[in-house]
CSV table of C-alpha atoms and ligand atoms in Angstrom, one decimal:
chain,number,residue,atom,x,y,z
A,12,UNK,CA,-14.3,2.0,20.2
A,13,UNK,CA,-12.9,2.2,16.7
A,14,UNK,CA,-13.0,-0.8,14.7
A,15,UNK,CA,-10.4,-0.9,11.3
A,16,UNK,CA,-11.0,-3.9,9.2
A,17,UNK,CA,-8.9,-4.6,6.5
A,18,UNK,CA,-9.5,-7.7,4.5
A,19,UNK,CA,-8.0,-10.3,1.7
A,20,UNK,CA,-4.4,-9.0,1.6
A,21,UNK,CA,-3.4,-11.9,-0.6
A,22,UNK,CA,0.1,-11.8,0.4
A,23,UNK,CA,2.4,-13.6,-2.0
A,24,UNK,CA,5.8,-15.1,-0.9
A,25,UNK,CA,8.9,-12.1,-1.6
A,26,UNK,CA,9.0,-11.4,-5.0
A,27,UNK,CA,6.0,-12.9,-6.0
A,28,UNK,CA,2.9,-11.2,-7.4
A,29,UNK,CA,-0.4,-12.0,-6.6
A,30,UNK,CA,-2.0,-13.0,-10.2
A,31,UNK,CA,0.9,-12.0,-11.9
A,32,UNK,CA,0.3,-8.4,-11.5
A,33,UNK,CA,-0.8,-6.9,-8.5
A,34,UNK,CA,1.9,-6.5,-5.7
A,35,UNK,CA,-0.3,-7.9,-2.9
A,36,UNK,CA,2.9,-7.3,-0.2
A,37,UNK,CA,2.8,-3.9,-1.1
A,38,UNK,CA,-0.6,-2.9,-1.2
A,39,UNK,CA,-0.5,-4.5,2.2
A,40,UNK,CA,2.1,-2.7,3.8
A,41,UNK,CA,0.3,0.8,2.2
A,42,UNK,CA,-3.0,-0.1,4.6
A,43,UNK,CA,-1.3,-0.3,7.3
A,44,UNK,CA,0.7,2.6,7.0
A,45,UNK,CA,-2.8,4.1,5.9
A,46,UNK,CA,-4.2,3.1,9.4
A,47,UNK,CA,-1.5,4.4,11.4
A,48,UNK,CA,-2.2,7.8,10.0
A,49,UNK,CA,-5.5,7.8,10.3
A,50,UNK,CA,-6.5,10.6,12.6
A,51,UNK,CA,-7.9,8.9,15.3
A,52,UNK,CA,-6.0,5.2,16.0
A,53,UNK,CA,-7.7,2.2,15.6
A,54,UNK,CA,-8.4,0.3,19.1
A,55,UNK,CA,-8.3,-2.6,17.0
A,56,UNK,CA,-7.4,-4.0,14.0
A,57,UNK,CA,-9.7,-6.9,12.3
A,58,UNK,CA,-8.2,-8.8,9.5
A,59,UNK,CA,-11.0,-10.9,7.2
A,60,UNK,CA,-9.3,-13.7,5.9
A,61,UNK,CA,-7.1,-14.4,2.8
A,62,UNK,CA,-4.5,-13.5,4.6
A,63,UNK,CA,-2.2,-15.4,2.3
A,64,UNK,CA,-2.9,-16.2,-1.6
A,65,UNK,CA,-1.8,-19.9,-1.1
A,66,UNK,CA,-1.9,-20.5,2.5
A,67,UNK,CA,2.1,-21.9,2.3
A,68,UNK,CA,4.6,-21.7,5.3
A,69,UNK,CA,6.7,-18.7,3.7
A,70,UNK,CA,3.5,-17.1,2.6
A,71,UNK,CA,2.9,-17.0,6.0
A,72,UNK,CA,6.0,-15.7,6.9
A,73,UNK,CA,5.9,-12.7,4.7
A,74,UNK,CA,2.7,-11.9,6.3
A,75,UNK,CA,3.9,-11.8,9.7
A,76,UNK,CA,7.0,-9.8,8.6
A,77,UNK,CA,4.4,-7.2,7.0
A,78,UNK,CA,2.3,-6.7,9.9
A,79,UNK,CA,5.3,-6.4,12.2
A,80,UNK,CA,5.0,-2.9,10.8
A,81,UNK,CA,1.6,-2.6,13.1
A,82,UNK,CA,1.5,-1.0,16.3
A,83,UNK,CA,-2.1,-1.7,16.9
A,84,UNK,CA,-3.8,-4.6,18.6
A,85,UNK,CA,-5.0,-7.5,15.8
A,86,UNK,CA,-6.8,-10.0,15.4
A,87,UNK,CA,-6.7,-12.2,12.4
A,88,UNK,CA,-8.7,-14.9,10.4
A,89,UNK,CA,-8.9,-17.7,7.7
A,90,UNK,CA,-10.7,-17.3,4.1
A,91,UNK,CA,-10.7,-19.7,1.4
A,92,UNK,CA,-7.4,-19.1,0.2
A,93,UNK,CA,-5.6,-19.5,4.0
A,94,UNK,CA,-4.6,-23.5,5.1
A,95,UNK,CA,-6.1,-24.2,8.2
A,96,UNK,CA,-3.2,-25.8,9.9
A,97,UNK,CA,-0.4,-23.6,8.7
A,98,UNK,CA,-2.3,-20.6,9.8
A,99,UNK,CA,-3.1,-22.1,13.2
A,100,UNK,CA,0.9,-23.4,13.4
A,101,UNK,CA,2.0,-19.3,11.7
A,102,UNK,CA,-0.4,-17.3,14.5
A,103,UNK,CA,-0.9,-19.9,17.6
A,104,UNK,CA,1.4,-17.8,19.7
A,105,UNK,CA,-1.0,-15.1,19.4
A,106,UNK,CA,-3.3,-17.0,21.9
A,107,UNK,CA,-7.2,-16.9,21.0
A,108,UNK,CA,-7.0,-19.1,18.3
A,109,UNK,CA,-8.6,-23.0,19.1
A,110,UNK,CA,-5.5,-25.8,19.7
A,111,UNK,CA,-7.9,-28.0,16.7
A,112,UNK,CA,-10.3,-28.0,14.6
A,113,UNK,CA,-12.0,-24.8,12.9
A,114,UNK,CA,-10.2,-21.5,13.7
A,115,UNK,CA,-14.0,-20.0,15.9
A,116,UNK,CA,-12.7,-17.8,18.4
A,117,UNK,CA,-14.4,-15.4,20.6
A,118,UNK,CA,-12.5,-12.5,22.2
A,119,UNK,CA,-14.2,-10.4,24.8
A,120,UNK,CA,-11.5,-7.7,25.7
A,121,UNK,CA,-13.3,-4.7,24.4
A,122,UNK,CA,-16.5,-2.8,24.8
A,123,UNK,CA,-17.9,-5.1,21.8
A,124,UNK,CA,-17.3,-8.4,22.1
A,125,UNK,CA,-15.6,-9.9,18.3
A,126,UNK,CA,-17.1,-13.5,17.4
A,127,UNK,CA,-14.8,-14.1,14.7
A,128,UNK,CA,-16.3,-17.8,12.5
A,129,UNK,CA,-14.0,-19.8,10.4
A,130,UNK,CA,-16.1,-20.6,7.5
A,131,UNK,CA,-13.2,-22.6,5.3
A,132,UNK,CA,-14.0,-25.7,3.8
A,133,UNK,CA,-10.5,-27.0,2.5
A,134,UNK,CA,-10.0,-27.2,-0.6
A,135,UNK,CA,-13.2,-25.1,-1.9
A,136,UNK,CA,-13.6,-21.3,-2.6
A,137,UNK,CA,-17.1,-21.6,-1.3
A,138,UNK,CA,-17.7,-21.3,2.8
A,139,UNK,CA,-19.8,-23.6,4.9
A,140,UNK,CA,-20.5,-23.2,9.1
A,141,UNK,CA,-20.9,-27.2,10.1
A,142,UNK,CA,-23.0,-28.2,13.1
A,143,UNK,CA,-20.4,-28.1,15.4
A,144,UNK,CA,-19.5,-24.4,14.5
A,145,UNK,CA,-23.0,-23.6,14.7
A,146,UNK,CA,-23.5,-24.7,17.7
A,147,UNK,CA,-20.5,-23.1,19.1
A,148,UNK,CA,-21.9,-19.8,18.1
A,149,UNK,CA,-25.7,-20.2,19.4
A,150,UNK,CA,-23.1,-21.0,22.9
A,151,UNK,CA,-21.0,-18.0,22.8
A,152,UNK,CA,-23.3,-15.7,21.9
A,153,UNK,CA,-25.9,-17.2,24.5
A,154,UNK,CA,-23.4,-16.2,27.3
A,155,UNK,CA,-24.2,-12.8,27.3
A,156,UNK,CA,-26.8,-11.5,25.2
A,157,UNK,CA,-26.6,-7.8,25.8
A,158,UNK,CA,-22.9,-7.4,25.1
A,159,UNK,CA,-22.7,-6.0,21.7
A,160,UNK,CA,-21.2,-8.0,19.2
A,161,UNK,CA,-19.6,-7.8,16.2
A,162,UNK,CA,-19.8,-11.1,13.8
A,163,UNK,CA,-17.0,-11.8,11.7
A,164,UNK,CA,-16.8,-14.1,8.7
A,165,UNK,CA,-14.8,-14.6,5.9
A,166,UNK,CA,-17.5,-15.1,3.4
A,167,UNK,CA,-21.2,-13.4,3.3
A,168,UNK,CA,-23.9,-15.3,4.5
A,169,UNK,CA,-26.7,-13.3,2.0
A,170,UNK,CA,-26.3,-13.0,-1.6
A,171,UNK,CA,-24.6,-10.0,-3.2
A,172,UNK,CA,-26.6,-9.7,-6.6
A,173,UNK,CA,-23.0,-10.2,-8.3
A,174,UNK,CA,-23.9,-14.1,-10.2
A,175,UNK,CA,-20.1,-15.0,-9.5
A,176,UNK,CA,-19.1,-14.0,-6.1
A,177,UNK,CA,-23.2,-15.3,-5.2
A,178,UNK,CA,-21.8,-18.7,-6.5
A,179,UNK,CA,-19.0,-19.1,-3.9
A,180,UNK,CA,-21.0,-17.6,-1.2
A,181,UNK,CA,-21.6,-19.3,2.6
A,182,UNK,CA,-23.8,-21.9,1.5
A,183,UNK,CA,-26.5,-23.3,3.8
A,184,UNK,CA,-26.8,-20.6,5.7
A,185,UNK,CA,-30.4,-21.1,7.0
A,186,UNK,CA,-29.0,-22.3,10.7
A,187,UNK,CA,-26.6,-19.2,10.9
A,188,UNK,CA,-29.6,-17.1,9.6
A,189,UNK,CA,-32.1,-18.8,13.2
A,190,UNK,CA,-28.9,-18.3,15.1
A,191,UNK,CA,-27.9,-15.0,14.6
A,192,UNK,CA,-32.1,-13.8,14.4
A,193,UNK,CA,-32.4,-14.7,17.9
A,194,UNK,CA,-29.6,-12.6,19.0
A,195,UNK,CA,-30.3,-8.7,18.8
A,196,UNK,CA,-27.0,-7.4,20.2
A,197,UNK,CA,-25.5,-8.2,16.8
A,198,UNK,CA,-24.3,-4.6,15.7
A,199,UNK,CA,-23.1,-6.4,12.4
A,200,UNK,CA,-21.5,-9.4,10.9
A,201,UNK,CA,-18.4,-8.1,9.1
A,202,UNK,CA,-17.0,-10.5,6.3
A,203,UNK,CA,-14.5,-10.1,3.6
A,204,UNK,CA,-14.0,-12.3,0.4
A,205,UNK,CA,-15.8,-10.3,-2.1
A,206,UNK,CA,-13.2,-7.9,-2.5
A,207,UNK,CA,-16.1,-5.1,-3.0
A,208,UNK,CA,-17.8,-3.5,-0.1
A,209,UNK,CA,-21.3,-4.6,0.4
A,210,UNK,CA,-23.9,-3.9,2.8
A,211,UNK,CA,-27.6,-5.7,3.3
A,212,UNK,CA,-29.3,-6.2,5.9
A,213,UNK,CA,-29.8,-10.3,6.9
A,214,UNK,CA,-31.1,-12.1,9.9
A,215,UNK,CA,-32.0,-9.0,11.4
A,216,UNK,CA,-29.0,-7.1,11.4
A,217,UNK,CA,-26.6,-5.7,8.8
A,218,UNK,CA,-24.1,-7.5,7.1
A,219,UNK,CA,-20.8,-6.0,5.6
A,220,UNK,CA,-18.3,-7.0,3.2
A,221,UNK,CA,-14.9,-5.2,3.4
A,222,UNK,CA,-13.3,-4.0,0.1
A,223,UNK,CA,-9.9,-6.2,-0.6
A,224,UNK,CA,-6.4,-3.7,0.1
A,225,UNK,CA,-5.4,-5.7,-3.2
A,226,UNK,CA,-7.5,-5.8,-6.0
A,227,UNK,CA,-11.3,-5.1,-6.7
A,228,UNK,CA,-14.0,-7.7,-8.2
A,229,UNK,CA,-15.9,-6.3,-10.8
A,230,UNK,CA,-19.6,-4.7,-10.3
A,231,UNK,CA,-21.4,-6.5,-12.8
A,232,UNK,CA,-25.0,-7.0,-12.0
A,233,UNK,CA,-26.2,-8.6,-15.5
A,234,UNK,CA,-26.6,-12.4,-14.2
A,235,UNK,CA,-24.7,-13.8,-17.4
A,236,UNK,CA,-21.7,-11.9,-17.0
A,237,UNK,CA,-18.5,-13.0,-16.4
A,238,UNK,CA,-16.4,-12.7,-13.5
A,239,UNK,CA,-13.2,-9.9,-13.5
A,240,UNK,CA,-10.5,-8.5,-11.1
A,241,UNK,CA,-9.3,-4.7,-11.0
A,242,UNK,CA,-6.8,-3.0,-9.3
A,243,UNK,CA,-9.5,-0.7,-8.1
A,244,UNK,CA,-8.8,1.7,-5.3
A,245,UNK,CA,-8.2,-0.2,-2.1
A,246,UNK,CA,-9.6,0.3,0.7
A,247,UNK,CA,-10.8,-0.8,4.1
A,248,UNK,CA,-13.5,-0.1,6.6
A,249,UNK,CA,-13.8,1.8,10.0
A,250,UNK,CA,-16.4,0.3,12.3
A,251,UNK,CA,-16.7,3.4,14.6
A,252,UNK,CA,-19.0,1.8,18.2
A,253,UNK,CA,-20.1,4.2,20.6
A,254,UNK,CA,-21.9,2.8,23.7
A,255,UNK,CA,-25.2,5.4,23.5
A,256,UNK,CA,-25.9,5.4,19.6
A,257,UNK,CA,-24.4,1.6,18.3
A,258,UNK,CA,-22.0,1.1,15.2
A,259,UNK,CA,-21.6,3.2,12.1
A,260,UNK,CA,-19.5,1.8,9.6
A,261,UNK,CA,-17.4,4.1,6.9
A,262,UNK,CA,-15.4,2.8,3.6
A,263,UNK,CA,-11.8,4.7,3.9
A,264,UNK,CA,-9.4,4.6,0.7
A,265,UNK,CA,-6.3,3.6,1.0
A,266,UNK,CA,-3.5,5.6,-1.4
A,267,UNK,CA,-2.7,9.5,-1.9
A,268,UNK,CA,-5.8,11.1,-3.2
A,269,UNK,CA,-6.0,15.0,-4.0
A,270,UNK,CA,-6.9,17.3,-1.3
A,271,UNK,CA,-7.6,18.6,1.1
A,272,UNK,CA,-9.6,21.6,0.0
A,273,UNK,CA,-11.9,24.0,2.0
A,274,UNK,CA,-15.2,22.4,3.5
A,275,UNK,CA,-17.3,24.8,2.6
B,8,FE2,FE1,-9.9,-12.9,-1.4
């Protein structure tokens, strides 16, 4: 089965510009024109979150009017810049998402089973998993513990060694950390937010942040420096699962790049 997560598209209402300067709508239509010529289609597309820049009604709107453009099966879900209720009113119709509360869903369709946590905390850029989600998760995952799983939230549970993305993080993650320990058929927990891609190992399995298909946050590692966006190369990762050697992830770049040449 092959897995393409995009992440933190940032679409802005028509016209607009996400930050004054990078054409978010764009840039999002470009990946998913870049998936549908990907060699071998996608069996699924993931989408991490920040769907929308402001999480208002014709945000949503343009979103859904971008990704009519995908012929692939989706699955979408909330970061810190989505609204909770206008995201559940824009994508309800799609049917997996919860009728209240946070946006946990669990969809068990494929060869991998996709546990996808909404780890929003309105109004705050950080994310948090309350006791109710938690205990949702040590449910759903306890249902069957030999499917391979994939976990999917917005923002990273483990610190990145970036000082400003570390400081809007998943806080309190200690619970999740238990939770997910006592589950081995967690191939990965796949996040977005950080608009880089990041990979550490956490809780006894890996964790993975996919790149934004907008702009890039800056690699700075020096603990007093301060934070900065780029329009970096976007990009977006392939989760290739294959049932007698697990998950390999790869980063794939969005945009016309020179090549190809000979192999060898
Ligand atoms: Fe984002």
């Amino acid at each position: 089965m092959l897995i393409a997560q995009l992440s933190d598209p940032h679409v802005c209402a028509a016209g607009l510009l996400y930050k004054g300067v990078a054409d978010s709508n764009r840039l999002f239509s470009d990946a998913i024109r870049h998936l549908q010529q990907l060699d071998r289609q996608p069996d699924l597309v993931l989408i991490t979150g920040d769907l929308t820049d402001e999480g208002r009604p014709q945000e949503y709107s343009m979103f859904r009017e971008l990704l009519g453009a995908l012929e692939l099966p989706h699955l979408l879900m909330p970061g810190n810049h989505d609204h909770r209720e206008n995201f559940r009113q824009a994508f309800f119709e799609l049917g997996y998402l919860p009728t209240r509360g946070a946006l946990h869903y669990c969809v068990d369709d494929h060869p991998i089973r996709i546990v996808a946590l909404d780890s929003c905390q309105p109004g705050k850029h950080h994310g948090l998993i309350d006791d109710e989600g938690l205990q949702w998760l040590d449910q759903t995952l306890s249902q069957n513990r030999d499917k391979p799983t994939l976990v999917a939230i917005h923002h990273p549970p483990c610190k990145s060694g970036i000082k400003y993305i570390d400081d809007y993080r998943l806080f309190d993650a200690e619970s999740l950390e238990s939770i997910v320990r006592a589950h081995d058929n967690i191939e990965a927990i796949v996040c977005g937010h950080v608009h880089r891609a990041i990979f550490r190992r956490w809780a006894g399995t890996l964790v993975v942040a996919c790149p934004s298909t907008c702009t890039e946050i800056a690699l700075r590692l020096d603990p007093a420096a301060k934070g900065a966006s780029f329009m970096g190369p976007p990009a977006c990762l392939l989760h290739l699962w294959e049932p007698s050697a697990g998950m390999v992830s790869h980063i794939s770049h969005i945009g016309c790049h020179p090549g190809p040449y000979p192999f060898f």
